[in-house]
Amino acid sequence: STSAEPDQYSRAVDWLGRYGYLPRPDPYTSQLLTKEGIEEAVRIMQRFGGLRETGKLDSETLKLMSKPRCSLPDIVGRDDILRRRRRRKR
Amino acid sequence: YALSGLKWDKTDLTWSIHSYPNPSTSPGLANNVVEDLLTRAFKAWSDVAPLNFHQLRRDSNGATAKGDIRVSFDSMFHEDGYPFDGQGGTLAHAFFPGTLDISGDTHFDDDEIWSYAGDSRSTDLFTVAVHEFGHALGLSHSSSDPSIMRPYYQGPVEDIAHFKLAMDDRLAIQQLYGVKDADRPGGDDPDFPRLPSPPPPRPTQHSDPSFQERCQGGFDAIGNIRGEVFFFKGAQFWRTQRDGSLVSLNPAQIKNFWIGLPEGTNKIDAVYERKSDSRIIFFIGSQYWVFKDTVAMAGYPRPLSDWGMKKKSGERVNRVDAAFIWAHNGKTYLFSGGEFWRFNENIENGQRTMQPEQGYPRENTLWEGMPAPIDGIISWGEGNTYFFKDNSYWMLTKGVLNQDDVTPKSIAVDWLRCPAPPSTSTPANPRFPKKCTCNFLG
């Protein structure tokens, strides 16, 4: 579970997608982000940012998310990697 | 360090400046100072790799030459898919090397207060420029500390004149272009996976049959789930993301996505995502379901009476109109008819309380100007509360129950990517239902 308020939570999900930690929704599969998927994305973001890996939207994590930054994603090509994996499985 | 997989196939690169910081936002940063800072930022990279940067200036006709790396200061939407967001937030971005027109281009947010060696309110242009030029040369974000390629702004460097790249950044640029003064400038092709080519563009699919459904409003339930807004109508639903885009113009079928609701479900009354454990709660008639992600948990449906809601008249509540968590206090609110109940769903001593708080129900009219009964309510944006009814929505600022200006707006236009209707008439204001609304033209 997350200690963030709903607005912080939705903002964080948007932030995680924007900077490459979560896949952007695919209109062809329309999957729902799972709680575990979001927590894992938070963990990777925390690792990348040098924070303690809790998987929770704690105050340190929200603080780092609100810091001014470069617009480019931190994880590049995650969607491409997932798409390739899916294609290979098929 | 991390590499983008792209690099220039030459080491002599040209750059040009196409606009300068707005003097009213960034006073004291004259054009010649900007040029000097950017020149020094390039030098940080050419000090450690066999790269040469030449600035192209305006020609005799006043036109700015193009060059490999074009620098500009832009605001908000500037037609490259990476809109800026005013002061703070995103500061700048650059495009990786390549053969496209935009490759290498570097954009700074003109709404920032740019400076050098300035105070904490301003942003150091030199520091950000070194970072962005790293992207323009082929570097991705690094998680190392220290590294100029960390994604977050780290404040100004101590001494611009003597700035030296950290080891992580030196190794990264030398991996791409070789070591300065080495026998063979340019370096070998780096040994890392190339990004796949993007899939070919697909033609836009027209969705005429669902267009009316989506754009005429009248949703059964609206919920903020996993950071997206879900609009349920009949047996289908649409999803709007935080940036305002729809996951798809075509609706998804409830039965194909939410597994465990009864066969033939064609109306959801209310839905919300529980704060304490991210479970998703659906209300249909006098029953409710708890979902873990997209699958209903065992033991559901359960009767609505579990929630202990009774009307002021003493009757049991047999349906829920809307449910949401108010960002202001983190509590859960359920609405039915003209009344609402408040719940504290935190788990205490291993137990979740399912009883409404003392003093409830209360009248919907406490939320001044909001219609009743309501189709859906969410907390969204900066914690503001959005009320949805028919094809209109109303916004109350975070924590506020009554505010002077509550103008209804169009759900279709603002949330579901529908064209604005040709009429300029304003929807009725439920706060003053019989009062005429004059617009500027009226």
PDB file of C-alpha atoms in Angstrom, chain B residues 15 34-47 53 108 125-134 137 160 163 165:
ATOM      1  CA  TRP B  15      26.058  24.527 -32.909  1.00  0.00           C
ATOM      2  CA  VAL B  34      24.652  32.942 -22.586  1.00  0.00           C
ATOM      3  CA  GLU B  35      27.027  32.266 -25.493  1.00  0.00           C
ATOM      4  CA  ASP B  36      29.983  32.165 -23.146  1.00  0.00           C
ATOM      5  CA  LEU B  37      28.261  29.733 -20.747  1.00  0.00           C
ATOM      6  CA  LEU B  38      27.197  27.412 -23.565  1.00  0.00           C
ATOM      7  CA  THR B  39      30.684  27.510 -25.089  1.00  0.00           C
ATOM      8  CA  ARG B  40      32.127  26.527 -21.722  1.00  0.00           C
ATOM      9  CA  ALA B  41      29.549  23.754 -21.356  1.00  0.00           C
ATOM     10  CA  PHE B  42      30.641  22.262 -24.688  1.00  0.00           C
ATOM     11  CA  LYS B  43      34.245  22.610 -23.598  1.00  0.00           C
ATOM     12  CA  ALA B  44      33.583  20.365 -20.589  1.00  0.00           C
ATOM     13  CA  TRP B  45      33.021  17.522 -23.078  1.00  0.00           C
ATOM     14  CA  SER B  46      35.706  18.457 -25.591  1.00  0.00           C
ATOM     15  CA  ASP B  47      38.278  18.597 -22.769  1.00  0.00           C
ATOM     16  CA  PHE B  53      32.562  22.444 -31.377  1.00  0.00           C
ATOM     17  CA  PHE B 108      15.745  25.079 -22.289  1.00  0.00           C
ATOM     18  CA  LEU B 125      22.456  27.562 -17.046  1.00  0.00           C
ATOM     19  CA  PHE B 126      25.977  26.176 -17.271  1.00  0.00           C
ATOM     20  CA  THR B 127      25.202  23.092 -15.160  1.00  0.00           C
ATOM     21  CA  VAL B 128      22.027  22.264 -17.067  1.00  0.00           C
ATOM     22  CA  ALA B 129      23.742  22.919 -20.418  1.00  0.00           C
ATOM     23  CA  VAL B 130      26.556  20.453 -19.643  1.00  0.00           C
ATOM     24  CA  HIS B 131      23.909  17.830 -18.805  1.00  0.00           C
ATOM     25  CA  GLU B 132      21.823  18.473 -21.928  1.00  0.00           C
ATOM     26  CA  PHE B 133      24.843  18.530 -24.238  1.00  0.00           C
ATOM     27  CA  GLY B 134      25.662  15.118 -22.782  1.00  0.00           C
ATOM     28  CA  LEU B 137      26.246  13.737 -27.736  1.00  0.00           C
ATOM     29  CA  ILE B 160      32.678  27.134 -13.993  1.00  0.00           C
ATOM     30  CA  PHE B 163      34.797  22.559 -14.022  1.00  0.00           C
ATOM     31  CA  LEU B 165      33.532  16.121 -15.604  1.00  0.00           C
TER      32      LEU B 165
END
